[in-house]
Short mmCIF file of C-alpha atoms in Angstrom, two decimals:
data_model
loop_
_atom_site.label_atom_id
_atom_site.label_comp_id
_atom_site.label_asym_id
_atom_site.label_seq_id
_atom_site.Cartn_x
_atom_site.Cartn_y
_atom_site.Cartn_z
CA MET A 1 119.48 140.98 122.04
CA ASN A 2 115.74 140.84 122.60
CA GLN A 3 115.14 142.70 119.34
CA SER A 4 117.29 140.18 117.49
CA THR A 5 115.52 137.15 118.89
CA THR A 6 112.13 138.77 118.46
CA GLY A 7 113.01 139.61 114.86
CA GLU A 8 114.02 136.01 114.22
CA THR A 9 110.78 134.78 115.77
CA SER A 10 108.73 137.20 113.69
CA ALA A 11 110.52 136.18 110.52
CA ALA A 12 110.00 132.53 111.33
CA GLY A 13 106.35 133.27 112.08
CA GLY A 14 105.91 134.98 108.73
CA ALA A 15 107.50 132.07 106.92
CA ALA A 16 105.34 129.56 108.76
CA ARG A 17 102.18 131.48 108.03
CA GLY A 18 103.14 131.94 104.40
CA ALA A 19 103.45 128.21 103.73
CA ALA A 20 101.21 125.63 105.36
CA PRO A 21 103.53 123.48 107.52
CA ARG A 22 103.15 119.75 107.66
CA GLY A 23 102.23 117.54 110.57
CA MET A 24 101.43 119.98 113.33
CA GLY A 25 99.07 122.20 111.35
CA VAL A 26 98.93 126.00 111.36
CA PHE A 27 99.14 128.35 114.30
CA THR A 28 95.78 128.64 116.00
CA ALA A 29 94.44 131.67 117.84
CA ALA A 30 95.43 129.97 121.10
CA ASP A 31 98.98 129.49 119.78
CA GLU A 32 99.19 133.16 118.83
CA GLU A 33 98.05 134.14 122.32
CA ARG A 34 100.66 131.83 123.87
CA GLN A 35 103.33 133.35 121.65
CA ARG A 36 102.37 136.84 122.79
CA GLY A 37 102.78 135.62 126.36
CA VAL A 38 106.24 134.27 125.47
CA ARG A 39 107.23 137.66 124.02
CA ARG A 40 106.09 139.44 127.17
CA MET A 41 108.14 137.09 129.36
CA LYS A 42 111.16 137.55 127.04
CA ALA A 43 110.84 141.29 127.49
CA ILE A 44 110.74 140.91 131.27
CA ALA A 45 113.76 138.56 131.31
CA THR A 46 115.71 140.87 128.98
CA GLY A 47 114.68 143.82 131.13
CA ALA A 48 116.13 142.06 134.19
CA LEU A 49 119.43 141.69 132.28
CA ALA A 50 119.33 145.36 131.34
CA VAL A 51 118.67 146.32 134.97
CA MET A 52 121.70 144.29 136.07
CA ALA A 53 123.83 146.02 133.44
CA VAL A 54 122.73 149.45 134.61
CA VAL A 55 123.29 148.53 138.25
CA PHE A 56 126.73 147.11 137.43
CA GLY A 57 127.77 150.26 135.57
CA SER A 58 126.41 152.53 138.29
CA ALA A 59 128.10 150.54 141.06
CA ARG A 60 131.46 150.57 139.28
CA TRP A 61 131.15 154.31 138.76
CA ALA A 62 130.19 154.79 142.40
CA GLY A 63 133.12 152.64 143.53
CA ALA A 64 135.53 154.64 141.38
CA SER A 65 134.08 157.83 142.89
CA GLY A 66 134.88 156.61 146.42
CA ALA A 67 131.37 155.70 147.48
CA GLY A 68 132.63 152.97 149.81
CA GLU A 69 132.82 149.19 150.03
CA TRP A 70 129.10 148.70 149.43
CA ALA A 71 129.61 149.65 145.77
CA GLY A 72 131.91 146.63 145.33
CA TYR A 73 129.28 144.31 146.76
CA VAL A 74 126.61 145.72 144.46
CA ALA A 75 128.90 145.57 141.43
CA ALA A 76 129.82 141.93 142.16
CA ALA A 77 126.18 140.95 142.52
CA ALA A 78 125.16 142.75 139.34
CA GLU A 79 128.09 141.32 137.40
CA ALA A 80 127.23 137.74 138.43
CA GLY A 81 123.55 138.44 137.66
CA MET A 82 124.48 139.51 134.12
CA VAL A 83 126.56 136.36 133.67
CA GLY A 84 123.70 134.17 134.91
CA ALA A 85 121.19 135.97 132.67
CA LEU A 86 123.41 135.65 129.60
CA ALA A 87 124.16 131.98 130.28
CA ASP A 88 120.49 131.08 130.69
CA TRP A 89 119.52 133.19 127.67
CA PHE A 90 122.01 131.19 125.64
CA ALA A 91 120.72 127.87 127.01
CA VAL A 92 117.05 128.67 126.38
CA THR A 93 117.64 130.16 122.96
CA ALA A 94 119.85 127.23 121.89
CA LEU A 95 116.87 124.91 122.26
CA PHE A 96 114.98 126.57 119.41
CA ARG A 97 117.53 128.42 117.23
CA ARG A 98 121.18 129.41 116.91
CA PRO A 99 121.91 132.32 119.31
CA LEU A 100 122.57 135.49 117.30
CA GLY A 101 122.57 133.29 114.19
CA LEU A 102 126.06 131.99 114.98
CA PRO A 103 126.86 128.38 113.94
CA ILE A 104 127.73 127.32 117.47
CA PRO A 105 127.83 123.51 117.93
CA HIS A 106 124.96 121.87 119.83
CA THR A 107 122.53 124.74 119.34
CA ALA A 108 119.10 124.84 117.60
CA ILE A 109 118.57 121.46 119.23
CA ILE A 110 114.85 121.00 118.44
CA PRO A 111 115.06 121.86 114.70
CA THR A 112 118.26 119.89 114.09
CA LYS A 113 117.55 116.94 116.40
CA LYS A 114 113.82 116.67 115.67
CA ASP A 115 113.99 113.23 114.04
CA GLN A 116 116.26 111.87 116.76
CA LEU A 117 113.90 113.25 119.40
CA GLY A 118 111.01 111.53 117.61
CA ARG A 119 112.81 108.19 117.67
CA THR A 120 113.70 108.66 121.33
CA LEU A 121 110.10 109.56 122.15
CA GLY A 122 108.85 106.48 120.27
CA ASP A 123 111.26 104.22 122.15
CA PHE A 124 110.31 105.83 125.46
CA VAL A 125 106.59 105.29 124.84
CA GLY A 126 107.17 101.72 123.70
CA GLU A 127 109.28 100.80 126.74
CA ASN A 128 107.31 102.64 129.43
CA PHE A 129 103.72 102.77 128.21
CA LEU A 130 103.33 99.81 125.85
CA ALA A 131 105.01 97.16 127.99
CA GLU A 132 102.76 94.15 128.62
CA GLU A 133 103.06 94.27 132.40
CA VAL A 134 102.41 98.02 132.50
CA VAL A 135 99.22 97.58 130.47
CA ARG A 136 98.02 94.68 132.63
CA VAL A 137 98.65 96.52 135.92
CA ARG A 138 96.94 99.66 134.67
CA LEU A 139 93.87 97.86 133.34
CA ARG A 140 93.63 95.78 136.51
CA ALA A 141 93.69 98.94 138.60
CA VAL A 142 91.00 100.59 136.50
CA GLY A 143 88.53 97.69 136.92
CA ILE A 144 86.87 98.05 133.55
CA ALA A 145 84.31 95.30 134.07
CA ALA A 146 83.04 96.72 137.36
CA ARG A 147 82.79 100.24 135.98
CA LEU A 148 81.12 99.08 132.79
CA GLY A 149 78.67 96.95 134.77
CA ARG A 150 77.63 99.82 137.02
CA TRP A 151 77.29 102.09 134.01
CA LEU A 152 75.17 99.67 131.99
CA ALA A 153 72.96 98.89 134.97
CA GLU A 154 71.56 102.43 134.79
CA PRO A 155 68.43 102.48 132.59
CA GLU A 156 69.32 105.77 130.91
CA HIS A 157 72.72 104.40 129.93
CA ALA A 158 71.19 101.21 128.55
CA ASP A 159 68.76 103.37 126.56
CA ARG A 160 71.64 105.40 125.19
CA VAL A 161 73.65 102.34 124.13
CA THR A 162 70.56 100.81 122.53
CA ALA A 163 69.78 104.00 120.62
CA GLU A 164 73.38 104.43 119.46
CA SER A 165 73.60 100.78 118.41
CA ALA A 166 70.33 101.09 116.48
CA THR A 167 71.64 104.20 114.74
CA ALA A 168 74.88 102.43 113.84
CA LEU A 169 72.98 99.39 112.56
CA ARG A 170 70.67 101.57 110.49
CA GLY A 171 73.65 103.48 109.09
CA ALA A 172 75.51 100.30 108.21
CA LEU A 173 72.48 98.83 106.46
CA THR A 174 72.00 102.07 104.55
CA VAL A 175 75.62 102.20 103.41
CA LEU A 176 75.77 98.58 102.29
CA ARG A 177 74.94 98.04 98.64
CA ASP A 178 72.07 95.60 98.24
CA ALA A 179 73.56 94.06 95.10
CA ASP A 180 76.84 93.26 96.88
CA VAL A 181 75.16 91.77 99.94
CA GLN A 182 72.72 89.76 97.84
CA ALA A 183 75.60 88.35 95.81
CA VAL A 184 77.47 87.35 98.98
CA VAL A 185 74.38 85.83 100.59
CA GLY A 186 73.43 83.96 97.43
CA GLU A 187 76.94 82.61 96.97
CA ALA A 188 77.20 81.56 100.63
CA ILE A 189 73.88 79.73 100.60
CA THR A 190 74.60 78.07 97.26
CA ARG A 191 78.10 76.99 98.32
CA ARG A 192 76.78 75.61 101.59
CA ALA A 193 74.00 73.72 99.83
CA GLU A 194 76.41 72.28 97.29
CA VAL A 195 78.83 71.04 99.94
CA GLN A 196 76.18 69.65 102.27
CA GLU A 197 74.60 66.38 101.11
CA VAL A 198 70.85 66.68 101.62
CA ALA A 199 69.65 63.12 100.92
CA PRO A 200 70.59 61.56 104.30
CA GLY A 201 69.00 64.43 106.18
CA LEU A 202 65.84 64.20 104.11
CA GLY A 203 65.76 60.44 104.70
CA ARG A 204 66.06 60.83 108.48
CA MET A 205 63.38 63.52 108.48
CA LEU A 206 61.03 61.40 106.35
CA GLU A 207 61.69 58.37 108.56
CA GLY A 208 60.74 60.35 111.63
CA ILE A 209 57.57 61.69 110.00
CA VAL A 210 56.44 58.20 108.99
CA ALA A 211 57.24 56.80 112.44
CA ASP A 212 55.14 59.51 114.07
CA GLY A 213 52.32 59.11 111.56
CA GLY A 214 52.58 62.71 110.47
CA HIS A 215 52.22 61.78 106.80
CA ARG A 216 48.74 60.35 107.38
CA ARG A 217 47.22 63.80 107.64
CA VAL A 218 48.64 64.56 104.22
CA VAL A 219 47.15 61.32 102.84
CA ASP A 220 43.77 62.23 104.40
CA LEU A 221 43.90 65.64 102.79
CA VAL A 222 44.83 64.25 99.36
CA CYS A 223 42.10 61.58 99.47
CA ALA A 224 39.43 64.04 100.58
CA HIS A 225 40.41 66.54 97.92
CA ALA A 226 40.55 63.84 95.22
CA CYS A 227 37.05 62.59 96.12
CA TRP A 228 35.71 66.12 96.01
CA TRP A 229 37.38 66.76 92.66
CA LEU A 230 35.97 63.53 91.15
CA GLU A 231 32.49 64.35 92.37
CA GLU A 232 32.67 67.83 90.89
CA HIS A 233 34.22 66.74 87.57
CA GLY A 234 32.55 63.36 86.95
CA ASP A 235 31.46 64.24 83.43
CA ALA A 236 34.98 65.28 82.46
CA VAL A 237 36.39 61.97 83.76
CA ARG A 238 33.81 59.91 81.90
CA GLU A 239 34.40 61.87 78.71
CA ALA A 240 38.17 61.41 79.02
CA VAL A 241 37.84 57.61 79.46
CA SER A 242 35.29 57.14 76.65
CA GLY A 243 37.24 59.48 74.36
CA GLY A 244 40.30 57.25 74.64
CA ALA A 245 38.44 54.11 73.43
CA PRO A 246 39.12 52.68 69.93
CA GLY A 247 37.05 54.18 67.13
CA TRP A 248 35.47 50.84 66.14
CA THR A 249 33.74 50.32 69.56
CA PRO A 250 30.12 51.39 69.84
CA ARG A 251 29.51 54.68 71.65
CA PHE A 252 27.20 53.16 74.27
CA VAL A 253 29.97 50.71 75.19
CA ASP A 254 32.42 53.57 75.58
CA ARG A 255 30.00 55.42 77.85
CA LYS A 256 29.47 52.32 80.00
CA VAL A 257 33.21 51.77 80.30
CA GLY A 258 33.75 55.42 81.24
CA GLU A 259 30.97 55.22 83.82
CA ARG A 260 32.41 52.03 85.29
CA VAL A 261 35.92 53.42 85.52
CA TYR A 262 34.65 56.61 87.15
CA ARG A 263 32.59 54.73 89.77
CA GLU A 264 35.43 52.32 90.58
CA LEU A 265 37.88 55.19 90.97
CA LEU A 266 35.47 57.11 93.17
CA ARG A 267 34.79 54.03 95.27
CA PHE A 268 38.48 53.36 95.72
CA LEU A 269 39.26 56.91 96.85
CA THR A 270 36.19 57.03 99.10
CA GLU A 271 37.15 53.79 100.83
CA MET A 272 40.72 54.98 101.17
CA ARG A 273 39.50 58.26 102.64
CA ASP A 274 37.13 56.63 105.14
CA ALA A 275 39.14 53.53 106.13
CA PRO A 276 42.32 54.30 108.15
CA GLU A 277 43.47 50.70 107.73
CA HIS A 278 42.95 50.59 103.95
CA PRO A 279 45.57 48.41 102.17
CA ALA A 280 46.55 51.34 99.93
CA ARG A 281 47.45 53.37 103.00
CA GLY A 282 49.65 50.54 104.20
CA ALA A 283 51.31 50.43 100.79
CA ILE A 284 52.03 54.18 101.06
CA ASP A 285 53.53 53.64 104.53
CA ARG A 286 55.82 50.91 103.21
CA PHE A 287 56.81 52.97 100.19
CA LEU A 288 57.73 56.00 102.31
CA THR A 289 59.65 53.85 104.80
CA ASP A 290 61.61 52.20 102.01
CA PHE A 291 62.24 55.55 100.34
CA ALA A 292 63.52 57.03 103.61
CA GLY A 293 65.93 54.12 103.94
CA ASP A 294 67.12 54.50 100.34
CA LEU A 295 67.80 58.19 100.88
CA GLN A 296 70.08 57.32 103.79
CA HIS A 297 71.79 54.18 102.55
CA ASP A 298 71.30 53.73 98.77
CA SER A 299 74.08 55.48 96.86
CA ARG A 300 72.08 55.60 93.62
CA ALA A 301 69.07 57.19 95.28
CA ARG A 302 71.31 59.71 97.05
CA GLU A 303 73.04 60.60 93.80
CA ARG A 304 69.69 61.19 92.08
CA VAL A 305 68.65 63.52 94.90
CA GLU A 306 71.95 65.40 94.66
CA GLY A 307 71.47 65.80 90.91
CA LEU A 308 67.96 67.15 91.50
CA LYS A 309 69.38 69.53 94.12
CA ARG A 310 71.98 70.86 91.67
CA ASP A 311 69.34 71.33 89.00
CA VAL A 312 67.11 73.26 91.38
CA LEU A 313 69.95 75.46 92.65
CA GLY A 314 71.03 76.22 89.11
CA ARG A 315 67.68 77.68 88.14
CA ASP A 316 67.61 81.47 87.85
CA GLU A 317 64.37 81.68 89.77
CA VAL A 318 65.91 79.97 92.80
CA GLN A 319 68.99 82.20 92.73
CA GLU A 320 66.81 85.29 92.53
CA LEU A 321 64.73 84.02 95.43
CA ILE A 322 67.85 83.45 97.56
CA ALA A 323 69.28 86.86 96.69
CA SER A 324 65.99 88.66 97.34
CA ALA A 325 65.90 87.27 100.89
CA TRP A 326 68.39 90.01 101.88
CA ALA A 327 65.92 92.74 100.91
CA SER A 328 63.34 91.32 103.31
CA VAL A 329 65.87 90.90 106.12
CA ARG A 330 67.24 94.42 105.57
CA ALA A 331 63.79 96.01 105.60
CA MET A 332 62.91 94.13 108.79
CA LEU A 333 66.13 95.19 110.55
CA VAL A 334 65.83 98.85 109.50
CA SER A 335 62.22 98.98 110.67
CA ALA A 336 63.14 97.37 113.99
CA ALA A 337 66.08 99.74 114.48
CA GLU A 338 63.93 102.83 113.87
CA ASP A 339 61.06 101.76 116.13
CA GLU A 340 61.84 102.38 119.81
CA ARG A 341 59.15 99.86 120.80
CA SER A 342 60.29 97.13 118.43
CA GLU A 343 61.01 93.71 119.85
CA LEU A 344 64.64 93.99 118.73
CA ARG A 345 65.31 97.20 120.69
CA VAL A 346 63.30 96.10 123.70
CA ARG A 347 65.23 92.84 123.94
CA ALA A 348 68.55 94.60 123.33
CA ARG A 349 67.84 97.07 126.15
CA ALA A 350 66.78 94.28 128.51
CA SER A 351 69.94 92.32 127.65
CA LEU A 352 72.16 95.33 128.37
CA LEU A 353 70.49 95.95 131.74
CA SER A 354 70.83 92.28 132.63
CA LEU A 355 74.47 92.25 131.59
CA GLY A 356 75.16 95.37 133.64
CA ARG A 357 73.57 93.88 136.77
CA ARG A 358 75.45 90.60 136.31
CA MET A 359 78.77 92.35 135.84
CA SER A 360 78.12 94.44 138.96
CA GLU A 361 77.24 91.44 141.13
CA ASP A 362 79.09 88.45 139.66
CA ASP A 363 82.78 88.36 140.58
CA GLY A 364 83.40 85.48 138.20
CA LEU A 365 81.93 87.33 135.23
CA ARG A 366 83.90 90.47 136.08
CA GLY A 367 87.06 88.42 136.23
CA LYS A 368 86.37 86.90 132.82
CA VAL A 369 85.66 90.30 131.25
CA ASP A 370 88.75 91.88 132.81
CA ALA A 371 90.88 88.94 131.68
CA TRP A 372 89.49 89.24 128.15
CA VAL A 373 90.17 92.99 128.05
CA GLU A 374 93.67 92.53 129.44
CA GLY A 375 94.40 89.76 126.95
CA ALA A 376 93.12 91.80 124.02
CA ALA A 377 95.02 94.92 125.07
CA THR A 378 98.30 93.10 125.70
CA HIS A 379 97.96 91.26 122.40
CA VAL A 380 97.59 94.59 120.60
CA VAL A 381 100.52 96.28 122.34
CA THR A 382 102.86 93.31 122.02
CA THR A 383 101.93 92.58 118.42
CA TYR A 384 101.76 96.14 117.15
CA ARG A 385 104.19 97.94 119.48
CA ALA A 386 106.64 98.54 116.64
CA GLU A 387 103.89 99.94 114.40
CA ILE A 388 102.63 102.23 117.19
CA THR A 389 106.05 103.60 118.03
CA SER A 390 106.91 103.97 114.34
CA LEU A 391 103.75 106.06 113.99
CA ILE A 392 105.17 108.48 116.57
CA THR A 393 108.59 108.49 114.93
CA GLU A 394 107.25 108.96 111.40
CA THR A 395 104.79 111.64 112.49
CA VAL A 396 107.53 113.67 114.18
CA ALA A 397 109.78 113.16 111.15
CA ALA A 398 107.03 114.57 108.89
CA TRP A 399 106.76 117.79 110.89
CA ASP A 400 108.33 120.94 109.51
CA ALA A 401 111.41 121.61 111.68
CA GLU A 402 111.04 125.39 111.91
CA HIS A 403 107.32 125.27 112.53
CA THR A 404 107.73 122.52 115.14
CA SER A 405 110.26 124.67 116.97
CA ARG A 406 107.88 127.66 116.98
CA LYS A 407 104.97 125.50 118.09
CA ILE A 408 106.88 124.01 121.02
CA GLU A 409 108.28 127.40 122.00
CA ALA A 410 104.78 128.86 122.04
CA HIS A 411 103.68 126.15 124.49
CA ILE A 412 106.66 126.03 126.88
CA GLY A 413 108.61 129.21 126.08
CA ARG A 414 106.89 131.28 128.76
CA ASP A 415 108.01 128.90 131.50
CA LEU A 416 111.51 128.79 130.03
CA GLN A 417 111.81 132.57 130.38
CA PHE A 418 111.47 132.10 134.13
CA ILE A 419 114.74 130.18 133.90
CA ARG A 420 116.38 133.35 132.58
CA ILE A 421 114.85 135.43 135.35
CA ASN A 422 115.85 132.89 137.98
CA GLY A 423 119.35 132.73 136.50
CA THR A 424 119.63 136.51 136.84
CA VAL A 425 118.49 136.49 140.47
CA VAL A 426 120.45 133.39 141.52
CA GLY A 427 123.56 134.65 139.73
CA ALA A 428 123.34 137.98 141.55
CA LEU A 429 122.96 136.25 144.93
CA ALA A 430 125.83 133.88 144.15
CA GLY A 431 128.07 136.76 143.11
CA LEU A 432 127.20 138.66 146.27
CA ALA A 433 127.92 135.58 148.38
CA LEU A 434 131.28 134.96 146.70
CA HIS A 435 132.32 138.60 147.03
CA THR A 436 131.38 138.49 150.71
CA VAL A 437 133.42 135.32 151.31
CA VAL A 438 136.41 136.78 149.51
CA HIS A 439 136.38 139.90 151.65
CA ALA A 440 135.61 138.02 154.85
CA PHE A 441 138.66 135.76 154.50
CA GLY A 442 140.84 138.48 153.03
CA VAL A 443 141.54 136.48 149.92
#
């Protein structure tokens, strides 16, 4: 009997090792060691059956030889022990294969009922582990926010999270293709600029600048620079004015006109530079105020600004400038992630420590975090319960039936052999007790 079952196991083992089974993988060294333990326990259980058979035969022989009543008691105990051993051998063997290869109904349960067991296991997990209330009670008992707060409040843990986050950020930035990110960034900025009307915003900004007098510094700068430029290039200005005169005018007249124009222009800019209340400055103020109002309220002015905006955005140089912004941002982030003393990592570490202390001390914050975790977890289990349980069902269905049976037997077969041993012992005791009752009552 043991040789037969061992032979079947060996044959199944050879078949499993010959072809890579699906789902549960190949037998590992630990599985082989477990299987050797199962074989040892099978030998012990079969040995107990053999002992009972020998004892039964010896007791019957002794009883026939007139050894006395004790031989009947021993024979009854041994006979019941053999029955118990055979019954439990059948029950244990029927889980994994057909006993003696006979097509007995309801045997080889694991290989033949594997898919049904997978569905039952999936339903069991879904009903008892993925129920919303079960998840909420379990998460509430764990106290994730409190534990996380205490953990983050430790400086070495905050350092670890910061370092791991920096590594992840650096890895993500390395994996991302610059061309793809630049295209996305450029498209996002362009789309946002096209949708958002800029004229009203520019008008409000210009109105505020004029009201605060911020534009006057620009006027001062322009006037000062213009005066300096005229003083440095007086000859060029005179030559330009005199060169534009008609050919029939005398040259000395042209020079006088050029000189006069140059001096008047220089005087005008000098007075405008030195006199804060110069009429020209007031004219600039009125012009800018009116222009700010037109940008906000004049549809024609706003349309012209929008057209200019579209023209600017459509230029290749602007698109290249927008796209190239990602390269600068990426280089800055990578550098900050690699430098332990960078402002980014220092601030991230400080934020983690602060968050940990707050979560450890603030009951309200802990409640919010726990509620968020519970809500997220319950949403996942209620929304994707069917997908999770189907993963179990489909995974079990994909396993090779014979290999699955061998794998399970290797893990629990040793304990199951104790059932055979216990059946032998309990059967013997039961047989002895029944034989004693029969003789005691003279049945």
